[in-house]
mmCIF file of C-alpha atoms in Angstrom:
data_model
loop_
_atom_site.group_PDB
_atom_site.id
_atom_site.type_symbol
_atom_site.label_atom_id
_atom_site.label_comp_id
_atom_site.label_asym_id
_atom_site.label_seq_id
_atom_site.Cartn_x
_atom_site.Cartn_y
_atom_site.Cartn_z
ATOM 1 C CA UNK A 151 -61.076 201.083 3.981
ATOM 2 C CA UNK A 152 -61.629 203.508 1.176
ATOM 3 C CA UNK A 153 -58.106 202.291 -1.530
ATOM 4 C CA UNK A 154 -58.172 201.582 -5.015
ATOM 5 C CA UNK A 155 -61.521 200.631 -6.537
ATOM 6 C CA UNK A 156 -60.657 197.043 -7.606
ATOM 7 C CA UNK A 157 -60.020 196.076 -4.468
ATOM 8 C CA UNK A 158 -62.680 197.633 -2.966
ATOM 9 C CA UNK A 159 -64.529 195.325 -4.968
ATOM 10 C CA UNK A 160 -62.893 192.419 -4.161
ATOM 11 C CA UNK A 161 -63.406 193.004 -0.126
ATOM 12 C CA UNK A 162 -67.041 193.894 -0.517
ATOM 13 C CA UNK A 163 -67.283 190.394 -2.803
ATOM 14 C CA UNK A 164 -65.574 188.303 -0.440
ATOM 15 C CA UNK A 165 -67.419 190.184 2.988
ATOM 16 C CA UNK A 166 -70.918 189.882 1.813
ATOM 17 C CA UNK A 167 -70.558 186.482 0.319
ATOM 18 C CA UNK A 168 -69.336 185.185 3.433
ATOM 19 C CA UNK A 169 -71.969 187.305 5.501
ATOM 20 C CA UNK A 170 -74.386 185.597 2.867
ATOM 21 C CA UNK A 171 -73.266 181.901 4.009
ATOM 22 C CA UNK A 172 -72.878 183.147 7.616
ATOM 23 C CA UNK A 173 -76.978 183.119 7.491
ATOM 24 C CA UNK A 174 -76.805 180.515 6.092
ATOM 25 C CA UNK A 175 -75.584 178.786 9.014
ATOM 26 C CA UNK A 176 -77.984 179.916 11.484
ATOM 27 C CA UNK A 177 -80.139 177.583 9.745
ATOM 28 C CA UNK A 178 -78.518 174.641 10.890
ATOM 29 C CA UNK A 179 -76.769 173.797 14.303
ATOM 30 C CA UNK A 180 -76.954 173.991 17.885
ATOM 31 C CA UNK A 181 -78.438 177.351 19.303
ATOM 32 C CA UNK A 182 -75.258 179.003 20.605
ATOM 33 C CA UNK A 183 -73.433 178.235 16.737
ATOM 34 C CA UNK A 184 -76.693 179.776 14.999
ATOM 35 C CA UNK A 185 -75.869 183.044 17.471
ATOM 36 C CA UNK A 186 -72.295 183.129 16.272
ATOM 37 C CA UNK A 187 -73.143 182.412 12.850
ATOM 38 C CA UNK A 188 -75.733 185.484 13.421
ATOM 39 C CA UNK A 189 -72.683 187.482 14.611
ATOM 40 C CA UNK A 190 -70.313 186.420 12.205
ATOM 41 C CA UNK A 191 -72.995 187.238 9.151
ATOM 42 C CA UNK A 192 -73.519 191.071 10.917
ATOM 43 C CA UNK A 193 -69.523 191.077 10.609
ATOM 44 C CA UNK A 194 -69.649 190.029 7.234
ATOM 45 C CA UNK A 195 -72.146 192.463 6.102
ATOM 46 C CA UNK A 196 -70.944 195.541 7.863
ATOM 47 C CA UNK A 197 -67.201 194.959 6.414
ATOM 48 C CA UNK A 198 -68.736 194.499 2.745
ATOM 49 C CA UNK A 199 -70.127 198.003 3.526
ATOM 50 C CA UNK A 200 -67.420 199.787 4.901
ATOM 51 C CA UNK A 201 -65.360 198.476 1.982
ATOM 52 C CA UNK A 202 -67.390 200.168 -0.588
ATOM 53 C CA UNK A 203 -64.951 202.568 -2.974
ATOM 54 C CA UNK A 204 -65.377 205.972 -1.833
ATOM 55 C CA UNK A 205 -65.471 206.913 -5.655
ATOM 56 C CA UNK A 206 -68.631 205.465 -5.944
ATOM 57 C CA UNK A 207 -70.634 206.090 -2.508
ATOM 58 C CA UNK A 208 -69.596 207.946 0.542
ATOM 59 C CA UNK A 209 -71.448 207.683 2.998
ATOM 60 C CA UNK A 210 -73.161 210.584 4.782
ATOM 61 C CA UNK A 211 -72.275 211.374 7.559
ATOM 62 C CA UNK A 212 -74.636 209.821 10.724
ATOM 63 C CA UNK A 213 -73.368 206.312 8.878
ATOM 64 C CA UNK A 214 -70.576 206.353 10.959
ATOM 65 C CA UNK A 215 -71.785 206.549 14.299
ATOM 66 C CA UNK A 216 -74.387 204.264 13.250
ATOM 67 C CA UNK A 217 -72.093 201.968 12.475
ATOM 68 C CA UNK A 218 -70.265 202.404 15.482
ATOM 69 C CA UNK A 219 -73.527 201.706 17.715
ATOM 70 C CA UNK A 220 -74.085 198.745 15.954
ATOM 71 C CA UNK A 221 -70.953 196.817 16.324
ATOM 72 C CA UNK A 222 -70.853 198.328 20.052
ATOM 73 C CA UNK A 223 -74.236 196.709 20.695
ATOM 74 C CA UNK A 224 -72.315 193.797 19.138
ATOM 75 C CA UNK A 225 -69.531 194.169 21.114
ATOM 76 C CA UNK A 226 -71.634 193.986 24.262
ATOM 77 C CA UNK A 227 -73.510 190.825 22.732
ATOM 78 C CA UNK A 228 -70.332 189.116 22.780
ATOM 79 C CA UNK A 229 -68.658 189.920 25.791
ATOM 80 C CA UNK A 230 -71.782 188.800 27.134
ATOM 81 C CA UNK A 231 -71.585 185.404 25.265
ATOM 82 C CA UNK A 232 -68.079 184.880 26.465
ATOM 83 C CA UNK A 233 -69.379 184.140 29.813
ATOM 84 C CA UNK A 234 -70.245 180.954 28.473
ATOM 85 C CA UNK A 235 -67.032 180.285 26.503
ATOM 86 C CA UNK A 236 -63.682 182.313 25.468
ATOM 87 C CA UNK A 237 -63.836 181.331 21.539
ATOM 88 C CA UNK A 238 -66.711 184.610 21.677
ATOM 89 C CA UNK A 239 -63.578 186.453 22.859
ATOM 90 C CA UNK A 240 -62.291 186.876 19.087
ATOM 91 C CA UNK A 241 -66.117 188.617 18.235
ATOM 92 C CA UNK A 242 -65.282 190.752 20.675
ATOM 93 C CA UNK A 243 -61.737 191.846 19.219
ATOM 94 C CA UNK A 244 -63.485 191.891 15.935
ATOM 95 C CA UNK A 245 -66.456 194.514 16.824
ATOM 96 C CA UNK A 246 -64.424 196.950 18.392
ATOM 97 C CA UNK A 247 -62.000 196.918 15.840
ATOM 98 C CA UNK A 248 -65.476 197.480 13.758
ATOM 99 C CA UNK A 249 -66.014 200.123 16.059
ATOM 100 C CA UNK A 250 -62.885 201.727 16.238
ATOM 101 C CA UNK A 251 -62.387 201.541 12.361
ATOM 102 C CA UNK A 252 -66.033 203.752 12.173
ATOM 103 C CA UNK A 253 -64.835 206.355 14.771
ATOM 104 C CA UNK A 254 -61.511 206.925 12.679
ATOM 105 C CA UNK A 255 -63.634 206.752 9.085
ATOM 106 C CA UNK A 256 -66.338 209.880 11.313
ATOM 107 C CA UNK A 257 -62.901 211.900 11.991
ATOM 108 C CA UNK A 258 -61.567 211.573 8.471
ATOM 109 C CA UNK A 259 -62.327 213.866 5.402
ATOM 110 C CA UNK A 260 -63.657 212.064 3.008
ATOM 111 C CA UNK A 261 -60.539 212.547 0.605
ATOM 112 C CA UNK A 262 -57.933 210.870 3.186
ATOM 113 C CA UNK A 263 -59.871 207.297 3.422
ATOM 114 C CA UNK A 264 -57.285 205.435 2.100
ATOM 115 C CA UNK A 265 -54.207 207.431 2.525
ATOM 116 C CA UNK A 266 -53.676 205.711 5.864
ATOM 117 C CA UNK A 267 -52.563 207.503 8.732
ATOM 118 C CA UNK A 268 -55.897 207.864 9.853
ATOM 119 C CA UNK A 269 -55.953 206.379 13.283
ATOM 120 C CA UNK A 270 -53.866 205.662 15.895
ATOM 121 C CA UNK A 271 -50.858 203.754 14.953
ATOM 122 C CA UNK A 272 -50.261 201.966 18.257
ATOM 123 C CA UNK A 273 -53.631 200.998 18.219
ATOM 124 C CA UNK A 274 -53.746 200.052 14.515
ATOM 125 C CA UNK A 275 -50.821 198.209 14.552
ATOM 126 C CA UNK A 276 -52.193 195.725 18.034
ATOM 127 C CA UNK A 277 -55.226 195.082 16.048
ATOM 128 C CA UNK A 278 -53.208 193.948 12.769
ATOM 129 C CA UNK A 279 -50.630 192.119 15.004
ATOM 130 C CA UNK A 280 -53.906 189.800 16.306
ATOM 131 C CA UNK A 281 -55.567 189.448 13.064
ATOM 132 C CA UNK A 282 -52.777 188.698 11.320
ATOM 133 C CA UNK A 283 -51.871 186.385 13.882
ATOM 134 C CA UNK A 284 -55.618 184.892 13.544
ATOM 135 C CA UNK A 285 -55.435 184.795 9.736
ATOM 136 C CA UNK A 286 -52.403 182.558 10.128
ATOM 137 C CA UNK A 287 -53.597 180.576 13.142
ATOM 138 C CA UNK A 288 -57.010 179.945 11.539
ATOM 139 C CA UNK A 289 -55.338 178.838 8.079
ATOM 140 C CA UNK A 290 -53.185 176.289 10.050
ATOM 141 C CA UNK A 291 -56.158 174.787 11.502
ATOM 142 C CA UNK A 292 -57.956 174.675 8.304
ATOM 143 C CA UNK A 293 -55.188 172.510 6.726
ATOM 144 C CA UNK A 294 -56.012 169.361 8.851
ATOM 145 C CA UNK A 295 -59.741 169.762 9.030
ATOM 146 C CA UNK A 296 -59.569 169.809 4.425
ATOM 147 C CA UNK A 297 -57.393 167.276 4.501
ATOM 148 C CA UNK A 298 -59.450 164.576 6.631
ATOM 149 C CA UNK A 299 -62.832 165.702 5.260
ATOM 150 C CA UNK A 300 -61.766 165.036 2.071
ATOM 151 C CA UNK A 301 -60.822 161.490 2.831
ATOM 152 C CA UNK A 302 -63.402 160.569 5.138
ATOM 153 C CA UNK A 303 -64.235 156.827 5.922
ATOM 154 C CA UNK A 304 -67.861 156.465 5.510
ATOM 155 C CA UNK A 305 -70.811 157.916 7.247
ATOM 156 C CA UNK A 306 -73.499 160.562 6.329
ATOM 157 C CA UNK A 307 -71.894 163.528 4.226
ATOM 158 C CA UNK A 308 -72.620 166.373 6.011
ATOM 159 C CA UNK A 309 -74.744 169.125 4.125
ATOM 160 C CA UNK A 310 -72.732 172.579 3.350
ATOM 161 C CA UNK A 311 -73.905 174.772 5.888
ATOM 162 C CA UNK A 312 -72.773 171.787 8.586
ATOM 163 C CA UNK A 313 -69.257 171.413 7.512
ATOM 164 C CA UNK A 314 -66.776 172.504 9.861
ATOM 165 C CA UNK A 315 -63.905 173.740 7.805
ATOM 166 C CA UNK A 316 -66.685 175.525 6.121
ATOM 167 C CA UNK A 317 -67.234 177.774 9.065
ATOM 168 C CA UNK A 318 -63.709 177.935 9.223
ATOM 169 C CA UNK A 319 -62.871 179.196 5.977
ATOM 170 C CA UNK A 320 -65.616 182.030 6.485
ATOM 171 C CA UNK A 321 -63.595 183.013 9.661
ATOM 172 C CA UNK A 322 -60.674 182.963 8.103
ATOM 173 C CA UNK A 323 -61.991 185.682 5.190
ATOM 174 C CA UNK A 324 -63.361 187.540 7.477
ATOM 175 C CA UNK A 325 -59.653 187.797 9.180
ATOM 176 C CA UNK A 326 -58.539 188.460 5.763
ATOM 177 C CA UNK A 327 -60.811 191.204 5.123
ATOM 178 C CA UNK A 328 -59.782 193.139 8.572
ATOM 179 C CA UNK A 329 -56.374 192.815 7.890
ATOM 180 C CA UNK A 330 -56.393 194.704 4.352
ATOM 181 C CA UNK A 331 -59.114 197.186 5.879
ATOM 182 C CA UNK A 332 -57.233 197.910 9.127
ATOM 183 C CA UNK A 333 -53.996 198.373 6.057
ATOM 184 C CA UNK A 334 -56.369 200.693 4.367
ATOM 185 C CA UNK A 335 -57.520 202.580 7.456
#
């Protein structure tokens, strides 16, 4: 999570501007969408601050199992959640990746973040083989939902934190972003 400084950047950029519009959405929407938008803005902000370049702030050391307790509390929030549907399934892939990704950065010295090698390559590898597989499964069903909204027949436009393939395209950053920090890891 800790590579080259430019695109440590870049990943904190994209994570917190997408955990930005994630709260966004809990603004608008049904009460089980606002709790995944919730989720997904957590996500959002704790991968902007995991991607920070270790040449400009490591964290100490309790961050870690901080951050592990909070994405295992979030863990637990969303297996709970899936009771009432599988999509919540994915949030709970994504926090114990979170989780896992913390444990690995607490067991690390501070000058191999980055190096990779880090964690456990079987385990590593499953959690890129699903997010990659996410990234692309998510951008295929983006491609319909930008093409119809942008040709829609009538009716009320939808305001910006409504809009499906909005949501969508956060997802699919997120996905993004835990790909190249899993690479990274």
């Amino acid at each position: 999570m800790h590579g080259p400084a430019s695109s440590g950047w870049l990943l904190v950029a994209l994570c917190a501007v997408t955990g930005a519009y994630c709260l966004a959405r809990m603004r608008n929407g049904a009460e089980d969408q606002r709790g995944a938008a919730g989720g997904e803005a957590l996500m959002g902000f704790g991968m902007a601050a995991m991607a920070v370049p270790a040449a400009v702030f490591t964290p100490p050391s309790w961050a870690w199992p901080v951050y592990a307790a909070v994405f295992g509390a979030a863990g637990v929030h969303a297996l709970w959640a899936a009771r009432a549907g599988a999509h919540h399934l994915h949030h709970l892939v994504g926090a114990a990746a979170m989780v896992y990704m913390s444990v690995v950065m607490a067991g690390s010295p501070a000058h191999a973040h980055g190096r990779g090698g880090s964690g456990v390559p079987l385990l590593t590898g499953a959690l890129l083989v699903y997010f990659a597989g996410y990234v692309l499964l998510t951008g295929v069903r983006l491609v319909p939902v930008a093409a119809v909204a942008g040709g829609g027949a009538g009716g009320s436009p939808a305001g910006w934190g409504d809009r499906p393939e909005l949501a969508r395209a956060c997802r699919l950053s997120m996905g993004i972003a835990m790909v190249a920090m899993l690479l990274t890891l």
